[in-house]
Structures are given as C-alpha cells and as structure tokens.
mmCIF file of C-alpha atoms in Angstrom:
data_model
loop_
_atom_site.group_PDB
_atom_site.id
_atom_site.type_symbol
_atom_site.label_atom_id
_atom_site.label_comp_id
_atom_site.label_asym_id
_atom_site.label_seq_id
_atom_site.Cartn_x
_atom_site.Cartn_y
_atom_site.Cartn_z
ATOM 1 C CA MET A 360 167.963 -59.244 14.856
ATOM 2 C CA LEU A 361 170.846 -59.166 17.325
ATOM 3 C CA VAL A 362 174.364 -58.725 15.927
ATOM 4 C CA LEU A 363 177.261 -59.790 18.158
ATOM 5 C CA LEU A 364 180.512 -57.938 17.476
ATOM 6 C CA PRO A 365 184.034 -58.162 18.879
ATOM 7 C CA PRO A 366 185.575 -54.971 20.254
ATOM 8 C CA SER A 367 188.738 -53.445 18.838
ATOM 9 C CA GLU A 368 192.084 -53.732 20.612
ATOM 10 C CA GLY A 369 192.940 -50.132 19.812
ATOM 11 C CA LYS A 370 190.404 -47.518 20.890
ATOM 12 C CA ALA A 371 189.724 -43.836 20.450
ATOM 13 C CA PRO A 372 190.635 -41.569 23.382
ATOM 14 C CA SER A 373 188.154 -41.073 26.215
ATOM 15 C CA GLY A 374 185.930 -38.068 25.834
ATOM 16 C CA ARG A 375 185.781 -34.923 27.919
ATOM 17 C CA GLY A 376 182.224 -35.545 28.996
ATOM 18 C CA ALA A 377 180.877 -36.938 32.230
ATOM 19 C CA PRO A 378 182.674 -39.981 33.665
ATOM 20 C CA LEU A 379 181.384 -43.523 33.429
ATOM 21 C CA LYS A 380 178.057 -44.268 35.094
ATOM 22 C CA PRO A 381 178.061 -48.074 35.399
ATOM 23 C CA GLU A 382 174.378 -48.143 36.299
ATOM 24 C CA SER A 383 173.515 -46.561 32.931
ATOM 25 C CA LEU A 384 174.952 -49.393 30.838
ATOM 26 C CA SER A 385 172.692 -51.787 28.976
ATOM 27 C CA LEU A 386 172.218 -55.361 30.213
ATOM 28 C CA PRO A 387 171.949 -54.446 33.927
ATOM 29 C CA GLY A 388 172.164 -58.117 34.820
ATOM 30 C CA LEU A 389 175.911 -57.854 34.133
ATOM 31 C CA ALA A 390 176.397 -55.040 36.674
ATOM 32 C CA GLY A 391 177.963 -57.144 39.429
ATOM 33 C CA ALA A 392 180.381 -58.895 37.089
ATOM 34 C CA ARG A 393 181.332 -55.544 35.515
ATOM 35 C CA GLN A 394 182.060 -53.988 38.888
ATOM 36 C CA ALA A 395 184.292 -56.907 39.855
ATOM 37 C CA VAL A 396 186.420 -56.571 36.710
ATOM 38 C CA LEU A 397 186.536 -52.773 36.937
ATOM 39 C CA ASP A 398 187.630 -52.838 40.585
ATOM 40 C CA GLU A 399 190.437 -55.317 40.042
ATOM 41 C CA LEU A 400 191.640 -53.768 36.795
ATOM 42 C CA VAL A 401 191.839 -50.252 38.259
ATOM 43 C CA GLU A 402 193.573 -51.486 41.411
ATOM 44 C CA LEU A 403 196.089 -53.570 39.444
ATOM 45 C CA CYS A 404 196.983 -50.755 37.062
ATOM 46 C CA ALA A 405 197.237 -48.137 39.813
ATOM 47 C CA ALA A 406 199.427 -50.287 42.057
ATOM 48 C CA ASP A 407 202.036 -51.962 39.832
ATOM 49 C CA GLU A 408 202.634 -50.961 36.206
ATOM 50 C CA ASP A 409 205.053 -53.802 35.488
ATOM 51 C CA LYS A 410 202.720 -56.465 36.826
ATOM 52 C CA ALA A 411 199.776 -54.886 35.021
ATOM 53 C CA ARG A 412 201.687 -54.865 31.734
ATOM 54 C CA GLU A 413 202.473 -58.556 32.160
ATOM 55 C CA VAL A 414 198.903 -59.491 33.072
ATOM 56 C CA LEU A 415 197.415 -57.501 30.207
ATOM 57 C CA GLY A 416 199.976 -58.778 27.700
ATOM 58 C CA LEU A 417 201.096 -55.298 26.654
ATOM 59 C CA SER A 418 204.371 -54.336 25.030
ATOM 60 C CA GLU A 419 206.582 -51.644 26.533
ATOM 61 C CA GLY A 420 205.290 -49.255 23.892
ATOM 62 C CA LEU A 421 201.759 -49.661 25.232
ATOM 63 C CA ARG A 422 202.645 -48.849 28.839
ATOM 64 C CA GLY A 423 200.475 -45.725 28.593
ATOM 65 C CA GLU A 424 197.406 -47.975 28.419
ATOM 66 C CA ILE A 425 198.027 -48.931 32.043
ATOM 67 C CA ALA A 426 197.717 -45.336 33.259
ATOM 68 C CA LYS A 427 194.525 -45.056 31.220
ATOM 69 C CA ASN A 428 193.059 -48.094 32.984
ATOM 70 C CA ALA A 429 193.999 -46.696 36.400
ATOM 71 C CA GLU A 430 191.795 -43.642 35.707
ATOM 72 C CA LEU A 431 188.742 -45.445 34.330
ATOM 73 C CA ARG A 432 186.407 -44.176 37.049
ATOM 74 C CA THR A 433 187.173 -40.512 36.396
ATOM 75 C CA ALA A 434 187.909 -40.487 32.668
ATOM 76 C CA GLY A 435 185.364 -38.941 30.331
ATOM 77 C CA ALA A 436 182.996 -41.333 28.582
ATOM 78 C CA ARG A 437 181.826 -41.499 24.969
ATOM 79 C CA PRO A 438 179.369 -43.776 23.150
ATOM 80 C CA ALA A 439 180.937 -47.190 22.653
ATOM 81 C CA GLY A 440 180.375 -46.820 18.907
ATOM 82 C CA GLU A 441 182.862 -43.940 18.976
ATOM 83 C CA ILE A 442 185.355 -45.655 21.301
ATOM 84 C CA TYR A 443 185.805 -48.803 19.206
ATOM 85 C CA THR A 444 187.934 -48.279 16.110
ATOM 86 C CA GLY A 445 189.890 -50.493 13.726
ATOM 87 C CA VAL A 446 189.142 -52.360 10.524
ATOM 88 C CA LEU A 447 185.669 -53.706 11.296
ATOM 89 C CA TYR A 448 184.428 -50.419 12.737
ATOM 90 C CA ASP A 449 185.946 -48.373 9.929
ATOM 91 C CA ALA A 450 184.038 -50.519 7.416
ATOM 92 C CA LEU A 451 180.879 -50.339 9.514
ATOM 93 C CA GLY A 452 181.105 -46.532 9.623
ATOM 94 C CA LEU A 453 178.525 -45.886 12.328
ATOM 95 C CA ALA A 454 179.031 -42.114 12.230
ATOM 96 C CA THR A 455 178.087 -41.904 8.550
ATOM 97 C CA LEU A 456 174.878 -43.943 8.723
ATOM 98 C CA ASP A 457 171.617 -42.116 8.174
ATOM 99 C CA ALA A 458 169.274 -41.553 11.118
ATOM 100 C CA ALA A 459 167.147 -44.646 10.508
ATOM 101 C CA ALA A 460 170.197 -46.908 10.183
ATOM 102 C CA LYS A 461 171.675 -45.435 13.385
ATOM 103 C CA ARG A 462 168.486 -46.295 15.248
ATOM 104 C CA ARG A 463 168.711 -49.845 13.929
ATOM 105 C CA ALA A 464 172.349 -50.023 15.071
ATOM 106 C CA THR A 465 171.391 -48.924 18.579
ATOM 107 C CA ARG A 466 168.745 -51.643 18.761
ATOM 108 C CA SER A 467 170.618 -54.505 17.170
ATOM 109 C CA LEU A 468 174.395 -54.219 17.760
ATOM 110 C CA LEU A 469 176.013 -55.680 20.863
ATOM 111 C CA VAL A 470 179.780 -55.361 21.364
ATOM 112 C CA PHE A 471 181.485 -57.919 23.587
ATOM 113 C CA SER A 472 184.214 -56.741 25.977
ATOM 114 C CA GLY A 473 186.620 -58.218 28.490
ATOM 115 C CA LEU A 474 185.866 -55.326 30.851
ATOM 116 C CA TRP A 475 182.156 -54.644 30.332
ATOM 117 C CA GLY A 476 180.927 -58.062 29.202
ATOM 118 C CA ALA A 477 178.808 -56.578 26.438
ATOM 119 C CA VAL A 478 177.576 -53.064 25.627
ATOM 120 C CA ARG A 479 175.303 -51.343 23.143
ATOM 121 C CA VAL A 480 176.907 -48.860 20.758
ATOM 122 C CA ASN A 481 175.179 -45.951 22.514
ATOM 123 C CA ASP A 482 176.406 -46.962 25.993
ATOM 124 C CA ARG A 483 178.867 -44.326 27.237
ATOM 125 C CA ILE A 484 182.213 -45.836 28.270
ATOM 126 C CA PRO A 485 185.797 -44.596 28.673
ATOM 127 C CA SER A 486 188.676 -45.856 26.560
ATOM 128 C CA TYR A 487 190.330 -48.912 28.131
ATOM 129 C CA ARG A 488 192.611 -51.861 27.478
ATOM 130 C CA CYS A 489 191.499 -55.293 28.669
ATOM 131 C CA SER A 490 190.901 -58.136 26.228
ATOM 132 C CA MET A 491 188.764 -61.199 26.881
ATOM 133 C CA GLY A 492 191.932 -63.330 26.863
ATOM 134 C CA VAL A 493 193.248 -61.652 30.028
ATOM 135 C CA LYS A 494 193.557 -63.643 33.253
ATOM 136 C CA LEU A 495 193.316 -61.311 36.229
ATOM 137 C CA PRO A 496 195.084 -62.485 39.410
ATOM 138 C CA GLY A 497 191.926 -62.366 41.518
ATOM 139 C CA LEU A 498 189.109 -63.148 39.102
ATOM 140 C CA GLY A 499 190.969 -65.512 36.780
ATOM 141 C CA ALA A 500 190.251 -65.893 33.072
ATOM 142 C CA LEU A 501 187.744 -63.285 31.939
ATOM 143 C CA GLY A 502 186.041 -65.615 29.477
ATOM 144 C CA ALA A 503 185.129 -67.911 32.360
ATOM 145 C CA HIS A 504 184.230 -64.959 34.610
ATOM 146 C CA TRP A 505 181.614 -63.755 32.141
ATOM 147 C CA ARG A 506 180.128 -67.133 31.291
ATOM 148 C CA GLY A 507 177.629 -67.340 34.140
ATOM 149 C CA PRO A 508 176.297 -63.765 33.978
ATOM 150 C CA MET A 509 176.093 -63.953 30.184
ATOM 151 C CA ALA A 510 174.129 -67.206 30.326
ATOM 152 C CA GLU A 511 171.522 -65.349 32.392
ATOM 153 C CA ALA A 512 171.429 -62.090 30.420
ATOM 154 C CA LEU A 513 171.967 -62.956 26.758
ATOM 155 C CA PRO A 514 169.023 -65.264 25.978
ATOM 156 C CA GLU A 515 166.614 -62.496 27.004
ATOM 157 C CA THR A 516 168.602 -59.924 25.030
ATOM 158 C CA ALA A 517 168.507 -62.163 21.964
ATOM 159 C CA GLY A 518 164.719 -62.167 22.038
ATOM 160 C CA ASP A 519 163.093 -64.457 19.482
ATOM 161 C CA GLY A 520 164.857 -63.303 16.313
ATOM 162 C CA LEU A 521 168.025 -63.986 14.360
ATOM 163 C CA VAL A 522 171.370 -63.837 16.173
ATOM 164 C CA LEU A 523 174.202 -62.909 13.796
ATOM 165 C CA ASP A 524 177.442 -63.843 15.535
ATOM 166 C CA LEU A 525 180.482 -62.031 14.115
ATOM 167 C CA ARG A 526 182.701 -62.336 17.199
ATOM 168 C CA SER A 527 186.303 -63.502 17.134
ATOM 169 C CA SER A 528 187.118 -66.762 18.942
ATOM 170 C CA ALA A 529 188.364 -65.116 22.158
ATOM 171 C CA TYR A 530 184.968 -63.505 22.700
ATOM 172 C CA THR A 531 182.878 -66.572 21.951
ATOM 173 C CA SER A 532 184.287 -68.053 25.174
ATOM 174 C CA ALA A 533 182.114 -65.648 27.196
ATOM 175 C CA TRP A 534 178.820 -66.867 25.722
ATOM 176 C CA LYS A 535 177.840 -69.646 23.361
ATOM 177 C CA PRO A 536 174.202 -69.779 22.285
ATOM 178 C CA LYS A 537 172.488 -72.966 23.376
ATOM 179 C CA GLY A 538 169.257 -74.765 22.688
ATOM 180 C CA GLU A 539 166.592 -72.883 20.794
ATOM 181 C CA VAL A 540 168.704 -69.696 20.585
ATOM 182 C CA ALA A 541 171.537 -71.611 18.901
ATOM 183 C CA GLY A 542 169.131 -72.848 16.238
ATOM 184 C CA ARG A 543 168.500 -69.266 15.088
ATOM 185 C CA THR A 544 172.139 -68.194 15.359
ATOM 186 C CA ALA A 545 174.420 -67.828 12.336
ATOM 187 C CA THR A 546 178.200 -67.556 12.581
ATOM 188 C CA VAL A 547 180.093 -66.008 9.674
ATOM 189 C CA ARG A 548 183.542 -66.707 8.284
ATOM 190 C CA VAL A 549 184.997 -64.734 5.383
ATOM 191 C CA LEU A 550 187.168 -66.695 2.956
ATOM 192 C CA HIS A 551 189.422 -65.279 0.255
ATOM 193 C CA ALA A 552 189.307 -67.470 -2.862
ATOM 194 C CA GLN A 553 192.261 -67.475 -5.247
ATOM 195 C CA THR A 554 192.868 -69.601 -8.324
ATOM 196 C CA ASP A 555 196.409 -70.867 -8.819
ATOM 197 C CA PRO A 556 197.503 -69.598 -12.257
ATOM 198 C CA VAL A 557 199.496 -72.766 -12.940
ATOM 199 C CA THR A 558 197.250 -75.549 -11.669
ATOM 200 C CA GLY A 559 193.916 -73.799 -11.943
ATOM 201 C CA VAL A 560 193.046 -75.072 -8.470
ATOM 202 C CA GLU A 561 191.118 -72.724 -6.215
ATOM 203 C CA LYS A 562 192.562 -72.120 -2.770
ATOM 204 C CA ARG A 563 190.727 -70.467 0.082
ATOM 205 C CA SER A 564 192.138 -68.775 3.160
ATOM 206 C CA VAL A 565 191.039 -66.600 6.055
ATOM 207 C CA VAL A 566 192.735 -63.206 5.887
ATOM 208 C CA SER A 567 192.229 -61.432 9.207
ATOM 209 C CA HIS A 568 192.202 -57.831 7.991
ATOM 210 C CA PHE A 569 189.714 -58.441 5.195
ATOM 211 C CA ASN A 570 187.662 -60.850 7.287
ATOM 212 C CA LYS A 571 186.990 -57.908 9.626
ATOM 213 C CA ALA A 572 186.404 -55.416 6.811
ATOM 214 C CA THR A 573 183.901 -57.663 5.037
ATOM 215 C CA LYS A 574 181.991 -58.279 8.266
ATOM 216 C CA GLY A 575 181.807 -54.536 8.849
ATOM 217 C CA ARG A 576 180.469 -53.957 5.349
ATOM 218 C CA ILE A 577 177.884 -56.732 5.753
ATOM 219 C CA VAL A 578 176.529 -55.171 8.942
ATOM 220 C CA ARG A 579 176.475 -51.697 7.385
ATOM 221 C CA THR A 580 174.510 -52.954 4.388
ATOM 222 C CA LEU A 581 171.955 -54.703 6.607
ATOM 223 C CA LEU A 582 171.512 -51.535 8.668
ATOM 224 C CA GLU A 583 171.262 -49.262 5.618
ATOM 225 C CA THR A 584 168.703 -51.415 3.851
ATOM 226 C CA GLY A 585 166.704 -52.212 6.964
ATOM 227 C CA THR A 586 166.976 -55.905 6.152
ATOM 228 C CA THR A 587 165.775 -58.005 9.101
ATOM 229 C CA PRO A 588 165.964 -61.709 8.259
ATOM 230 C CA ALA A 589 163.726 -63.873 10.425
ATOM 231 C CA GLY A 590 166.375 -66.585 10.791
ATOM 232 C CA PRO A 591 169.627 -67.980 9.378
ATOM 233 C CA ALA A 592 168.059 -69.374 6.191
ATOM 234 C CA GLU A 593 166.519 -65.986 5.421
ATOM 235 C CA LEU A 594 169.864 -64.320 6.191
ATOM 236 C CA VAL A 595 171.575 -66.468 3.559
ATOM 237 C CA GLU A 596 169.047 -65.383 0.955
ATOM 238 C CA ALA A 597 169.286 -61.737 2.022
ATOM 239 C CA LEU A 598 173.079 -61.714 1.764
ATOM 240 C CA ARG A 599 172.938 -63.326 -1.665
ATOM 241 C CA ASP A 600 170.394 -60.722 -2.777
ATOM 242 C CA LEU A 601 172.845 -58.059 -1.582
ATOM 243 C CA GLY A 602 175.535 -59.501 -3.840
ATOM 244 C CA HIS A 603 177.512 -61.717 -1.461
ATOM 245 C CA ALA A 604 178.639 -65.241 -2.354
ATOM 246 C CA VAL A 605 177.456 -67.282 0.618
ATOM 247 C CA GLU A 606 177.830 -70.974 1.367
ATOM 248 C CA ALA A 607 175.704 -72.185 4.260
ATOM 249 C CA GLN A 608 175.865 -75.233 6.460
ATOM 250 C CA ALA A 609 172.697 -75.892 8.409
ATOM 251 C CA PRO A 610 173.078 -77.478 11.857
ATOM 252 C CA ALA A 611 173.618 -81.216 11.839
ATOM 253 C CA LYS A 612 171.783 -81.465 15.149
ATOM 254 C CA ALA A 613 169.481 -79.374 17.270
ATOM 255 C CA GLY A 614 171.031 -76.813 19.556
ATOM 256 C CA THR A 615 173.890 -75.801 17.253
ATOM 257 C CA ALA A 616 174.366 -72.713 15.097
ATOM 258 C CA TRP A 617 174.375 -72.301 11.344
ATOM 259 C CA ALA A 618 177.822 -71.808 9.795
ATOM 260 C CA LEU A 619 178.036 -69.335 6.914
ATOM 261 C CA ASP A 620 181.044 -68.806 4.654
ATOM 262 C CA VAL A 621 181.139 -65.540 2.709
ATOM 263 C CA VAL A 622 183.547 -66.062 -0.198
ATOM 264 C CA VAL A 623 185.364 -63.059 -1.676
ATOM 265 C CA THR A 624 187.663 -63.036 -4.686
ATOM 266 C CA GLN A 625 188.884 -59.469 -4.456
ATOM 267 C CA ILE A 626 190.524 -58.074 -1.352
ATOM 268 C CA HIS A 627 189.831 -54.436 -0.574
#
C-alpha cells in the first residue's frame, strides 16, 4: 500500500544535525527536478526578500520564512515526519506509533512537496516554505514542473498494490495516476453530516480542519492495525470494519480512480 499525503504549510524548525544531502532522498529519479527548484528558490530568497515574498505568496508576518529558504543548503535536517506538522500530522502522530507501525509508515507514506516533489517520512530535510501552487520566475508553475519527473518515478514507487490518495487539490496537479495504477487508486473525501433540526433534512459539507484530522486518524489506524487492503474495494471493507461510515463510487470507466466519501457526524 502506498499512501499519498500533502505536506503542511507550517513546519517544525530545522534540526541541528547534518545539512541536507540531496542524494540521500528517496525517489532518486526526482533528483534533477529537485536541484532545479532548490537552486532557484535559494537564489530568489537570498537576492530579493520583497520579490521572494510576492512569489511565495507570504504575508509580511511570514517574512522570516524567506531567510529560512535562503539557508536551505546549510540548515540542519530532520526526518520529514518530524518537519511536517499541522492538523493531519497531529492526528497521524508518527512519533507515538509503536515500532512495527513506524516501519509500516516508512514503507508506505509518501509526502508530496513543492520543493522536493515527494519524500518518505524518514528522508532528512530542512524546514522550508514553498507550496506546490508557487510559480517560480524561471521554472514556472511547480505543479507543471513536477509532472514529467513524477510520471516517470511514481508508477514504479506505487508497485502493484493499493494507492490511497489523501492529497489536497494543489498537490494532485503534480501527479495523477493513470491506466492500471488509477484502477487501484482510491481518493478520499471527508464529509460532515448534519441534520437540520427544523426540516429533518441531512446536509453534508467538507470542513477543512476535520477533513485533515479524519484522514490522519484513518492512516494511523491502518498503520497500527497493519491493515493492508489489496485494492480499493478491500479498503472500503477495511475502513467499515474499523468503524468508519464509507460510501464508495467505483470507476465508471477504466483508468480512473475510486472515489470514497467518509461521512462523520461528530466533529472532533
């Protein structure tokens, strides 16, 4: 099973360990594309803070992120699973998993990134700020920049098992499963169901914060239990066995992914 995750916008500070070693990162086929983004991002942030802030879409209060980017080559690195924070990663709680679940996380989780393309949770990276929606002056839109390298690297990484795609829309632009891989891919949306007290009509909505939290909890449960569904249909059954209310839509045609809705009635 391969689980595709979005990164977090906010990140933990860089560590005090050894600096980034790009050649040590997983998915070596992305090395050239990574170096191109790293070079331009560092140069932009070191040369012109105002332009960098505009390009990266940062508020004045986040100006410090620009200095952080300028020092990416020398900053200490930490495992990506410690760098990424926020709602999804808090719910996932990588640090509190038992040893077996941590090994499963290392094998199965892949975090997408505007800067790195995609990394494993044990890949050592520095803290940075560069979303997939950024358009760098030289390279252009990062989603488009990553599309070619990802098309080469990801099918092999996906292997022949289930692909559980929990990415946000900005990160799906970098790689969309096609053909046979798409047929064993499941995307997940979390819906909050509420019944109107007057009309008795149920209304459903996507609530960003709890969408992320529920996805984090789903991944944690799969890792803790060692559940490895063979494909999307088996994933639906596994999630239902784990207590989730799941509505599934199988592909209408070959080469498209399954769409799963996880329906929650209580927000927490």
